[in-house]
PDB file of C-alpha atoms and ligand atoms in Angstrom:
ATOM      1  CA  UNK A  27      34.182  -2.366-103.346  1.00 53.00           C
ATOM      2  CA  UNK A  28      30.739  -3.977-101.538  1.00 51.00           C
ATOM      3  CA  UNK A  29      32.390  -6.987-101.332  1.00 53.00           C
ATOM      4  CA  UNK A  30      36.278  -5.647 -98.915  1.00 55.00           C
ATOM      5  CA  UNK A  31      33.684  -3.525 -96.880  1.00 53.00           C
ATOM      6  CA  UNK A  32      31.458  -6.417 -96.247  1.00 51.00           C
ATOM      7  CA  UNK A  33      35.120  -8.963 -95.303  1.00 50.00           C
ATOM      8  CA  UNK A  34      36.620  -6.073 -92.565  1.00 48.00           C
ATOM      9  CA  UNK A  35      33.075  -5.299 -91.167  1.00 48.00           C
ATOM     10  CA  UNK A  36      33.181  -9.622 -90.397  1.00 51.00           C
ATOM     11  CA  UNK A  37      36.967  -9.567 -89.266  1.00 50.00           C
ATOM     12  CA  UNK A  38      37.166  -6.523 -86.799  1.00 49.00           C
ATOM     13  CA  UNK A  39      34.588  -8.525 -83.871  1.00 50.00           C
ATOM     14  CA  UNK A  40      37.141 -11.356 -83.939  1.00 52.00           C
ATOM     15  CA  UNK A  41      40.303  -9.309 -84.017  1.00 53.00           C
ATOM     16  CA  UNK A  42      38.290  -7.545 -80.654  1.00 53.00           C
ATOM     17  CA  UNK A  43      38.309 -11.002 -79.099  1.00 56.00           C
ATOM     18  CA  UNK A  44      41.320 -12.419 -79.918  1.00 55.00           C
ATOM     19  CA  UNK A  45      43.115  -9.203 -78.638  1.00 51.00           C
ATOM     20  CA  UNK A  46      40.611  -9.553 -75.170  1.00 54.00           C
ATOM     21  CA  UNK A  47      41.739 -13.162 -74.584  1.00 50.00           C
ATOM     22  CA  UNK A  48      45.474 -12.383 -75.255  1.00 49.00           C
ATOM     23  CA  UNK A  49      45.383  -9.300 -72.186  1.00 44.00           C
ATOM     24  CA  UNK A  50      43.638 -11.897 -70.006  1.00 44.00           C
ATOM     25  CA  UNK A  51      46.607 -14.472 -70.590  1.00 41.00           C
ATOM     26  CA  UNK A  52      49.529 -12.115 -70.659  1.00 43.00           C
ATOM     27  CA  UNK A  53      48.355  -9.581 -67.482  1.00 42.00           C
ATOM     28  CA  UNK A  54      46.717 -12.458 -65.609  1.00 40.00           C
ATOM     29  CA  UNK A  55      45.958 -11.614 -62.100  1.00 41.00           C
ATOM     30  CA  UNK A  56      49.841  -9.454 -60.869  1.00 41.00           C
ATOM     31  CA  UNK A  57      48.461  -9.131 -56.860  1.00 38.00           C
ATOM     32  CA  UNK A  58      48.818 -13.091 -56.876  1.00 40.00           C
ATOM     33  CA  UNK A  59      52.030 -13.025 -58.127  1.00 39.00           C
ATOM     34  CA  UNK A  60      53.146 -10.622 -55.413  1.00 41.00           C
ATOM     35  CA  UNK A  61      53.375 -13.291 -52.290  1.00 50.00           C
ATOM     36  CA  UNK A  62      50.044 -13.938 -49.991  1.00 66.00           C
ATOM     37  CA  UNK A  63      49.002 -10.974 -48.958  1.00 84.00           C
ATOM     38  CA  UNK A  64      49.005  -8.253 -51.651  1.00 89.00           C
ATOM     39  CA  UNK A  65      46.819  -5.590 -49.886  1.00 93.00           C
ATOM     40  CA  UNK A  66      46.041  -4.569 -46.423  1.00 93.00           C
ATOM     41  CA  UNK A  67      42.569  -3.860 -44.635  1.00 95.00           C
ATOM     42  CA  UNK A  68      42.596  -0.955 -42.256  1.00 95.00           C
ATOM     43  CA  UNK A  69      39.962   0.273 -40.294  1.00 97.00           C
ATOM     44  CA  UNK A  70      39.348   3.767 -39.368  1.00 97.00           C
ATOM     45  CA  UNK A  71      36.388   5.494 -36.734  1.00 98.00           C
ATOM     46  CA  UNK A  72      35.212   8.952 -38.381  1.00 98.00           C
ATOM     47  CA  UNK A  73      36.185  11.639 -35.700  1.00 98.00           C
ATOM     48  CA  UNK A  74      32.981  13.337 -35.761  1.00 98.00           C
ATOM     49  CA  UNK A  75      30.348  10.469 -36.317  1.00 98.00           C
ATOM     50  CA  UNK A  76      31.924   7.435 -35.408  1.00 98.00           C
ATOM     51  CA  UNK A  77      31.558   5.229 -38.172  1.00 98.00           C
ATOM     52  CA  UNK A  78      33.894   2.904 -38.486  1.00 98.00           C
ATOM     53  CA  UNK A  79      35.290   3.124 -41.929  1.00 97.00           C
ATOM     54  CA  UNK A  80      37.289   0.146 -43.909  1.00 96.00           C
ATOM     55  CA  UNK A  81      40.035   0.709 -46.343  1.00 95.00           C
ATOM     56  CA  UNK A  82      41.841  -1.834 -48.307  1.00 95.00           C
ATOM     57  CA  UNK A  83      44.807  -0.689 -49.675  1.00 93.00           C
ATOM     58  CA  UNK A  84      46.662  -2.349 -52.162  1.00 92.00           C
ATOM     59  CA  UNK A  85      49.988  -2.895 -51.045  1.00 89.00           C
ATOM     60  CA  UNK A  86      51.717  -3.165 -54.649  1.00 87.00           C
ATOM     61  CA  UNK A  87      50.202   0.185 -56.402  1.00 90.00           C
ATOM     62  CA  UNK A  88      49.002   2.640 -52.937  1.00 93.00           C
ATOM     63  CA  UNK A  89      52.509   2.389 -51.062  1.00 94.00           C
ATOM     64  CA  UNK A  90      55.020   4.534 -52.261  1.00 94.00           C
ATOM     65  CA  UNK A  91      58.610   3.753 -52.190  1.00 93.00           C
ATOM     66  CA  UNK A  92      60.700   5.984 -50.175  1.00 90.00           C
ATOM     67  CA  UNK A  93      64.673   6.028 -51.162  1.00 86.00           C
ATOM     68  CA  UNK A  94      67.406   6.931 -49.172  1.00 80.00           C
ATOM     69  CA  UNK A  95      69.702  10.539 -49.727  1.00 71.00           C
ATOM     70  CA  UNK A  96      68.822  11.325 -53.235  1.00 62.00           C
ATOM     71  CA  UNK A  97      72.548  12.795 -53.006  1.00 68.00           C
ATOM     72  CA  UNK A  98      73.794   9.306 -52.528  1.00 62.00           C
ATOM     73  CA  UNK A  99      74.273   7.158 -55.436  1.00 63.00           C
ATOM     74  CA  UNK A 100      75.543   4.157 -54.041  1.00 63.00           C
ATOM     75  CA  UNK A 101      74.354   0.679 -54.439  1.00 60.00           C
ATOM     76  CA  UNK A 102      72.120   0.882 -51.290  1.00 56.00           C
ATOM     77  CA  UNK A 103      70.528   3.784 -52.659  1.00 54.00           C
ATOM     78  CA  UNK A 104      68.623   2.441 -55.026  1.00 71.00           C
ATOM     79  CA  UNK A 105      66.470   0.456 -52.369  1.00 81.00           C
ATOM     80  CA  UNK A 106      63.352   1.728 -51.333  1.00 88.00           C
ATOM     81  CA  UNK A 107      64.293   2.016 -47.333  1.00 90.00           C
ATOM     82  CA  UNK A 108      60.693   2.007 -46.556  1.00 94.00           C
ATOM     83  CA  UNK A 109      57.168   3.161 -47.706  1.00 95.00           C
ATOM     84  CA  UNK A 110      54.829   5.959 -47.094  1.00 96.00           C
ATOM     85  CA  UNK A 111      50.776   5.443 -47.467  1.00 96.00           C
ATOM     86  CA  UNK A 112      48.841   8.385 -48.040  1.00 95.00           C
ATOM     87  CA  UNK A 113      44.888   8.313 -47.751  1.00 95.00           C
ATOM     88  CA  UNK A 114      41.693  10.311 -47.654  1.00 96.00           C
ATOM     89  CA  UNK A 115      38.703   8.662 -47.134  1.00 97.00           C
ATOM     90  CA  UNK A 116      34.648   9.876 -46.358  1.00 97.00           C
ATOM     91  CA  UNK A 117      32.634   7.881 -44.651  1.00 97.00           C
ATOM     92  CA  UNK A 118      28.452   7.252 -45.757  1.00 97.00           C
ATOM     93  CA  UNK A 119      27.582   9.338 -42.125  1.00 97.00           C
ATOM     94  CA  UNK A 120      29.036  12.595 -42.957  1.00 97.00           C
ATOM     95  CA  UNK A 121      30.908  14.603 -44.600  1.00 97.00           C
ATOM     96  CA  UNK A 122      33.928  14.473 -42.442  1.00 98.00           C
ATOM     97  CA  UNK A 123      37.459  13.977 -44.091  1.00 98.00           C
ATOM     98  CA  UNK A 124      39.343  11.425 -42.140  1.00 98.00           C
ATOM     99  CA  UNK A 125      43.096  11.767 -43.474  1.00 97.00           C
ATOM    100  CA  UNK A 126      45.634   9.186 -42.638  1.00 96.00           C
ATOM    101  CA  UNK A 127      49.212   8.697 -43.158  1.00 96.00           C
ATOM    102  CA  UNK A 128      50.943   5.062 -42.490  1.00 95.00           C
ATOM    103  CA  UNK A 129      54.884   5.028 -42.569  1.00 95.00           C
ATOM    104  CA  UNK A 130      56.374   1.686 -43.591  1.00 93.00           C
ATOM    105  CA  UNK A 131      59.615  -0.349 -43.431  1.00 93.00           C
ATOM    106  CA  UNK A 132      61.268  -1.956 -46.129  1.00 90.00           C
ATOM    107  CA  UNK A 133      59.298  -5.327 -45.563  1.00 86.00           C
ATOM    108  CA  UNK A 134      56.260  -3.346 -45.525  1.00 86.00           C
ATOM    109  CA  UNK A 135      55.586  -3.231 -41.201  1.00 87.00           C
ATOM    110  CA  UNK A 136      53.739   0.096 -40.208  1.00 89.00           C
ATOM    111  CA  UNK A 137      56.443   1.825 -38.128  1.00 94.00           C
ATOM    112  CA  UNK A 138      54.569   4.772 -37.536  1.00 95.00           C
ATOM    113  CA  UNK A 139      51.011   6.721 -38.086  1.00 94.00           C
ATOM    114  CA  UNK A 140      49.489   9.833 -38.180  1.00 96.00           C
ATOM    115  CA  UNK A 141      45.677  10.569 -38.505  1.00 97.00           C
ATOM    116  CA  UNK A 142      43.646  13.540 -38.544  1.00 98.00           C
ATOM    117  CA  UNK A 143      39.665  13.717 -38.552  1.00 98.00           C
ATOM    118  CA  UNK A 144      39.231  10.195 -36.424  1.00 98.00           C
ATOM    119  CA  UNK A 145      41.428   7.188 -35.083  1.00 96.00           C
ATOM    120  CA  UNK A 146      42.908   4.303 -36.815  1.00 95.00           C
ATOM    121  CA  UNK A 147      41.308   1.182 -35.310  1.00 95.00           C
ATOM    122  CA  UNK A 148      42.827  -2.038 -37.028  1.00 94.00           C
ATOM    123  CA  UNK A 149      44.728  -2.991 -39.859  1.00 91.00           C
ATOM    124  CA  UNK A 150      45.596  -6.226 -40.994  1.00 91.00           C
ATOM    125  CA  UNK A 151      47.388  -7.993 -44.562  1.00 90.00           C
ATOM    126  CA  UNK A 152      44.351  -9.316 -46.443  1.00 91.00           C
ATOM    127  CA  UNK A 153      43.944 -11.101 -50.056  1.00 88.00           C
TER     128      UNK A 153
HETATM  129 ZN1   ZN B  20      31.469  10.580 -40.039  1.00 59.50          ZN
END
């Protein structure tokens, strides 16, 4: 009995390792697998004190895919026509809630914004 407690309190540290290194291999790094520019660094001014407020936004897990007519259930339909970015962000100045909203094509261009609480300065694709 002393001696099978003493054998899985020595074998459950390396099964912890082997299991780390075998994430690390199989999940790897997936924003370099998704072309050069996985995520996007916009800018933003705070409406009531100014501060200019960056936001990178990842452009595989923040964007969300927006499909055609649910109705329709043809072929095209089941391409994401374009994507919609949602955010909320505070800056370190204040308290004020600067809300944005970024409307995307299907290759991911910004085709149209909306802000509330400040101004969108910049954006551009980043690493
Ligand atoms: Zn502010």
């Amino acid at each position: 009995m002393t001696n099978m407690q003493h054998t899985l309190a020595r074998n459950v540290p390396a099964m912890g390792k082997l299991i780390d290194g075998l994430k690390h291999t199989f999940l790897g790094d997936p924003n370099r697998a998704n072309g050069n520019c996985p995520a996007m660094l916009i800018k933003v001014q705070c409406g009531r004190c100014g501060e200019i407020i960056s936001v990178r936004v990842d452009k595989a897990s923040d964007l969300l895919a927006e499909y055609p007519d649910a109705e329709d259930d043809s072929e095209e339909a089941v391409q994401p026509d374009g994507y919609i970015l949602h955010k909320e962000v505070v800056g370190r100045q204040c308290q004020n809630l600067v809300r944005f909203r970024l409307d995307f094509d299907s290759k991911r261009r910004i085709t149209k914004q909306a802000i509330e609480g400040g101004e969108l300065i910049e954006w551009h694709d980043t690493e």
